[in-house]
Amino acid sequence: MKQNGRVHWIGLAAMVGIVALIVLVLMSGTSATAVASTFMEALAKGNVQKLTDLTYQGQKSKDQIKKDWDFTVNQASPYYRFSYQVKEEHLQNDNEGTVRLDVFRNLGPSSYAEHFELPMQKVDGKWKVRVEAINREMYPFLPH
């Protein structure tokens, strides 16, 4: 940003502003769609801790939610496989929404896209999945 030994302050300020904007976007990358995608990835991999962190179930304690997810992915359906594609986000207001997705259950030659929604709730400024409201056909033995 130097020209003939002088700093162009406008260019430097613009670069600092762009870097700050990028950091802000990366730090606040918690859209309902991003959280839904992270949740589905954790479900596909059986990541109990991530599922626990991204689950909202009203008055249930974090320990109980973790215990429920552990049962679901490690005991009730440890071999269940699926793939998914996040489609679109619909926000009813600043704190509630749904994320639509296609889920391919029971992977095999006859597998086809089935349409499901993840109900989302913003809790303490972060999007979480309202697991008790997910259609039970999407994944066996979902916590409730």
PDB file of C-alpha atoms in Angstrom:
ATOM      1  CA  MET A   1       0.000   0.000   0.000  1.00  0.00           C
ATOM      2  CA  LYS A   2       2.976   2.293  -0.359  1.00  0.00           C
ATOM      3  CA  GLN A   3       3.529   4.544  -3.280  1.00  0.00           C
ATOM      4  CA  ASN A   4       6.640   6.664  -3.308  1.00  0.00           C
ATOM      5  CA  GLY A   5       7.211   5.880   0.372  1.00  0.00           C
ATOM      6  CA  ARG A   6       3.707   6.923   1.566  1.00  0.00           C
ATOM      7  CA  VAL A   7       0.944   4.713   2.902  1.00  0.00           C
ATOM      8  CA  HIS A   8      -2.453   5.056   1.300  1.00  0.00           C
ATOM      9  CA  TRP A   9      -4.645   5.195   4.382  1.00  0.00           C
ATOM     10  CA  ILE A  10      -7.890   4.673   2.488  1.00  0.00           C
ATOM     11  CA  GLY A  11      -6.623   1.419   0.983  1.00  0.00           C
ATOM     12  CA  LEU A  12      -5.301   0.242   4.338  1.00  0.00           C
ATOM     13  CA  ALA A  13      -8.594   1.086   6.065  1.00  0.00           C
ATOM     14  CA  ALA A  14     -10.500  -0.779   3.338  1.00  0.00           C
ATOM     15  CA  MET A  15      -8.331  -3.866   3.797  1.00  0.00           C
ATOM     16  CA  VAL A  16      -8.800  -3.788   7.584  1.00  0.00           C
ATOM     17  CA  GLY A  17     -12.556  -3.418   7.062  1.00  0.00           C
ATOM     18  CA  ILE A  18     -12.679  -6.369   4.682  1.00  0.00           C
ATOM     19  CA  VAL A  19     -10.678  -8.565   7.069  1.00  0.00           C
ATOM     20  CA  ALA A  20     -12.973  -7.555   9.948  1.00  0.00           C
ATOM     21  CA  LEU A  21     -16.033  -8.386   7.840  1.00  0.00           C
ATOM     22  CA  ILE A  22     -14.631 -11.803   6.919  1.00  0.00           C
ATOM     23  CA  VAL A  23     -13.862 -12.572  10.569  1.00  0.00           C
ATOM     24  CA  LEU A  24     -17.361 -11.446  11.583  1.00  0.00           C
ATOM     25  CA  VAL A  25     -18.984 -13.645   8.938  1.00  0.00           C
ATOM     26  CA  LEU A  26     -16.869 -16.649   9.906  1.00  0.00           C
ATOM     27  CA  MET A  27     -17.510 -16.164  13.611  1.00  0.00           C
ATOM     28  CA  SER A  28     -21.256 -15.713  13.166  1.00  0.00           C
ATOM     29  CA  GLY A  29     -21.668 -18.541  10.652  1.00  0.00           C
ATOM     30  CA  THR A  30     -24.547 -19.832  12.689  1.00  0.00           C
ATOM     31  CA  SER A  31     -27.417 -19.552  10.269  1.00  0.00           C
ATOM     32  CA  ALA A  32     -30.213 -22.066  10.698  1.00  0.00           C
ATOM     33  CA  THR A  33     -29.065 -23.743   7.475  1.00  0.00           C
ATOM     34  CA  ALA A  34     -25.449 -24.039   8.659  1.00  0.00           C
ATOM     35  CA  VAL A  35     -26.547 -25.505  11.999  1.00  0.00           C
ATOM     36  CA  ALA A  36     -28.943 -27.939  10.284  1.00  0.00           C
ATOM     37  CA  SER A  37     -26.146 -29.119   7.998  1.00  0.00           C
ATOM     38  CA  THR A  38     -23.763 -29.566  10.949  1.00  0.00           C
ATOM     39  CA  PHE A  39     -26.487 -31.427  12.854  1.00  0.00           C
ATOM     40  CA  MET A  40     -27.132 -33.818   9.951  1.00  0.00           C
ATOM     41  CA  GLU A  41     -23.399 -34.428   9.525  1.00  0.00           C
ATOM     42  CA  ALA A  42     -23.138 -35.242  13.246  1.00  0.00           C
ATOM     43  CA  LEU A  43     -26.132 -37.567  12.967  1.00  0.00           C
ATOM     44  CA  ALA A  44     -24.599 -39.361   9.973  1.00  0.00           C
ATOM     45  CA  LYS A  45     -21.317 -39.822  11.878  1.00  0.00           C
ATOM     46  CA  GLY A  46     -22.914 -40.639  15.236  1.00  0.00           C
ATOM     47  CA  ASN A  47     -21.206 -37.678  16.923  1.00  0.00           C
ATOM     48  CA  VAL A  48     -23.023 -37.651  20.264  1.00  0.00           C
ATOM     49  CA  GLN A  49     -21.305 -34.531  21.614  1.00  0.00           C
ATOM     50  CA  LYS A  50     -22.099 -32.418  18.541  1.00  0.00           C
ATOM     51  CA  LEU A  51     -25.700 -33.681  18.476  1.00  0.00           C
ATOM     52  CA  THR A  52     -26.026 -32.778  22.156  1.00  0.00           C
ATOM     53  CA  ASP A  53     -24.664 -29.279  21.541  1.00  0.00           C
ATOM     54  CA  LEU A  54     -27.072 -28.664  18.642  1.00  0.00           C
ATOM     55  CA  THR A  55     -30.224 -30.088  20.264  1.00  0.00           C
ATOM     56  CA  TYR A  56     -32.958 -28.094  21.972  1.00  0.00           C
ATOM     57  CA  GLN A  57     -35.438 -30.059  24.079  1.00  0.00           C
ATOM     58  CA  GLY A  58     -37.021 -27.543  26.398  1.00  0.00           C
ATOM     59  CA  GLN A  59     -36.319 -28.316  30.043  1.00  0.00           C
ATOM     60  CA  LYS A  60     -34.149 -31.406  29.488  1.00  0.00           C
ATOM     61  CA  SER A  61     -30.669 -31.174  30.925  1.00  0.00           C
ATOM     62  CA  LYS A  62     -27.646 -31.417  28.684  1.00  0.00           C
ATOM     63  CA  ASP A  63     -26.685 -34.671  30.427  1.00  0.00           C
ATOM     64  CA  GLN A  64     -30.080 -36.224  29.649  1.00  0.00           C
ATOM     65  CA  ILE A  65     -29.921 -35.077  26.027  1.00  0.00           C
ATOM     66  CA  LYS A  66     -26.448 -36.606  25.720  1.00  0.00           C
ATOM     67  CA  LYS A  67     -27.638 -39.870  27.257  1.00  0.00           C
ATOM     68  CA  ASP A  68     -30.576 -39.990  24.809  1.00  0.00           C
ATOM     69  CA  TRP A  69     -28.306 -39.379  21.798  1.00  0.00           C
ATOM     70  CA  ASP A  70     -25.839 -41.986  23.004  1.00  0.00           C
ATOM     71  CA  PHE A  71     -28.642 -44.561  23.142  1.00  0.00           C
ATOM     72  CA  THR A  72     -29.978 -43.544  19.723  1.00  0.00           C
ATOM     73  CA  VAL A  73     -26.744 -43.668  17.724  1.00  0.00           C
ATOM     74  CA  ASN A  74     -24.802 -46.343  19.623  1.00  0.00           C
ATOM     75  CA  GLN A  75     -27.452 -48.820  20.756  1.00  0.00           C
ATOM     76  CA  ALA A  76     -30.754 -48.364  18.942  1.00  0.00           C
ATOM     77  CA  SER A  77     -29.503 -47.737  15.416  1.00  0.00           C
ATOM     78  CA  PRO A  78     -25.698 -48.025  15.177  1.00  0.00           C
ATOM     79  CA  TYR A  79     -25.758 -49.351  11.592  1.00  0.00           C
ATOM     80  CA  TYR A  80     -28.401 -47.053  10.130  1.00  0.00           C
ATOM     81  CA  ARG A  81     -26.989 -45.203   7.120  1.00  0.00           C
ATOM     82  CA  PHE A  82     -28.419 -42.326   5.123  1.00  0.00           C
ATOM     83  CA  SER A  83     -27.369 -39.368   3.059  1.00  0.00           C
ATOM     84  CA  TYR A  84     -28.936 -35.937   2.949  1.00  0.00           C
ATOM     85  CA  GLN A  85     -29.046 -32.692   1.033  1.00  0.00           C
ATOM     86  CA  VAL A  86     -30.013 -29.413   2.679  1.00  0.00           C
ATOM     87  CA  LYS A  87     -32.503 -27.602   0.454  1.00  0.00           C
ATOM     88  CA  GLU A  88     -33.758 -24.337   1.947  1.00  0.00           C
ATOM     89  CA  GLU A  89     -34.404 -22.376   5.086  1.00  0.00           C
ATOM     90  CA  HIS A  90     -37.702 -20.801   6.098  1.00  0.00           C
ATOM     91  CA  LEU A  91     -37.738 -18.469   9.093  1.00  0.00           C
ATOM     92  CA  GLN A  92     -41.071 -17.768  10.771  1.00  0.00           C
ATOM     93  CA  ASN A  93     -39.456 -15.041  12.889  1.00  0.00           C
ATOM     94  CA  ASP A  94     -36.068 -14.174  14.403  1.00  0.00           C
ATOM     95  CA  ASN A  95     -36.157 -17.190  16.751  1.00  0.00           C
ATOM     96  CA  GLU A  96     -38.024 -19.952  14.894  1.00  0.00           C
ATOM     97  CA  GLY A  97     -37.717 -21.596  11.535  1.00  0.00           C
ATOM     98  CA  THR A  98     -37.383 -24.806   9.580  1.00  0.00           C
ATOM     99  CA  VAL A  99     -34.745 -26.164   7.260  1.00  0.00           C
ATOM    100  CA  ARG A 100     -35.982 -28.412   4.498  1.00  0.00           C
ATOM    101  CA  LEU A 101     -33.874 -31.291   3.337  1.00  0.00           C
ATOM    102  CA  ASP A 102     -33.922 -34.418   1.232  1.00  0.00           C
ATOM    103  CA  VAL A 103     -32.935 -37.599   3.014  1.00  0.00           C
ATOM    104  CA  PHE A 104     -32.002 -40.832   1.285  1.00  0.00           C
ATOM    105  CA  ARG A 105     -32.747 -43.542   3.859  1.00  0.00           C
ATOM    106  CA  ASN A 106     -31.655 -47.178   3.796  1.00  0.00           C
ATOM    107  CA  LEU A 107     -29.020 -46.508   1.180  1.00  0.00           C
ATOM    108  CA  GLY A 108     -29.133 -48.874  -1.739  1.00  0.00           C
ATOM    109  CA  PRO A 109     -30.216 -49.104  -5.374  1.00  0.00           C
ATOM    110  CA  SER A 110     -33.858 -48.406  -4.529  1.00  0.00           C
ATOM    111  CA  SER A 111     -33.147 -45.451  -2.234  1.00  0.00           C
ATOM    112  CA  TYR A 112     -34.878 -42.202  -3.172  1.00  0.00           C
ATOM    113  CA  ALA A 113     -35.132 -38.662  -1.828  1.00  0.00           C
ATOM    114  CA  GLU A 114     -37.674 -38.172   0.917  1.00  0.00           C
ATOM    115  CA  HIS A 115     -38.559 -34.668   2.059  1.00  0.00           C
ATOM    116  CA  PHE A 116     -38.184 -33.771   5.731  1.00  0.00           C
ATOM    117  CA  GLU A 117     -37.880 -30.620   7.807  1.00  0.00           C
ATOM    118  CA  LEU A 118     -35.717 -29.808  10.777  1.00  0.00           C
ATOM    119  CA  PRO A 119     -37.572 -27.481  13.145  1.00  0.00           C
ATOM    120  CA  MET A 120     -35.143 -24.849  14.419  1.00  0.00           C
ATOM    121  CA  GLN A 121     -35.194 -22.731  17.577  1.00  0.00           C
ATOM    122  CA  LYS A 122     -32.828 -19.923  18.485  1.00  0.00           C
ATOM    123  CA  VAL A 123     -31.661 -20.356  22.090  1.00  0.00           C
ATOM    124  CA  ASP A 124     -29.355 -17.790  23.680  1.00  0.00           C
ATOM    125  CA  GLY A 125     -28.604 -16.372  20.231  1.00  0.00           C
ATOM    126  CA  LYS A 126     -27.710 -19.744  18.657  1.00  0.00           C
ATOM    127  CA  TRP A 127     -29.754 -21.945  16.358  1.00  0.00           C
ATOM    128  CA  LYS A 128     -30.569 -25.431  17.639  1.00  0.00           C
ATOM    129  CA  VAL A 129     -32.662 -28.308  16.313  1.00  0.00           C
ATOM    130  CA  ARG A 130     -35.952 -29.072  18.076  1.00  0.00           C
ATOM    131  CA  VAL A 131     -35.460 -32.830  17.939  1.00  0.00           C
ATOM    132  CA  GLU A 132     -38.807 -33.768  19.503  1.00  0.00           C
ATOM    133  CA  ALA A 133     -40.570 -32.126  16.535  1.00  0.00           C
ATOM    134  CA  ILE A 134     -38.685 -34.005  13.777  1.00  0.00           C
ATOM    135  CA  ASN A 135     -40.749 -36.498  11.789  1.00  0.00           C
ATOM    136  CA  ARG A 136     -39.929 -39.869  13.371  1.00  0.00           C
ATOM    137  CA  GLU A 137     -39.652 -41.529   9.958  1.00  0.00           C
ATOM    138  CA  MET A 138     -36.454 -39.627   9.194  1.00  0.00           C
ATOM    139  CA  TYR A 139     -34.239 -41.551  11.629  1.00  0.00           C
ATOM    140  CA  PRO A 140     -35.043 -44.515  13.896  1.00  0.00           C
ATOM    141  CA  PHE A 141     -35.324 -43.957  17.642  1.00  0.00           C
ATOM    142  CA  LEU A 142     -34.863 -40.185  17.666  1.00  0.00           C
ATOM    143  CA  PRO A 143     -34.821 -38.820  21.221  1.00  0.00           C
ATOM    144  CA  HIS A 144     -38.092 -37.346  22.418  1.00  0.00           C
TER     145      HIS A 144
END
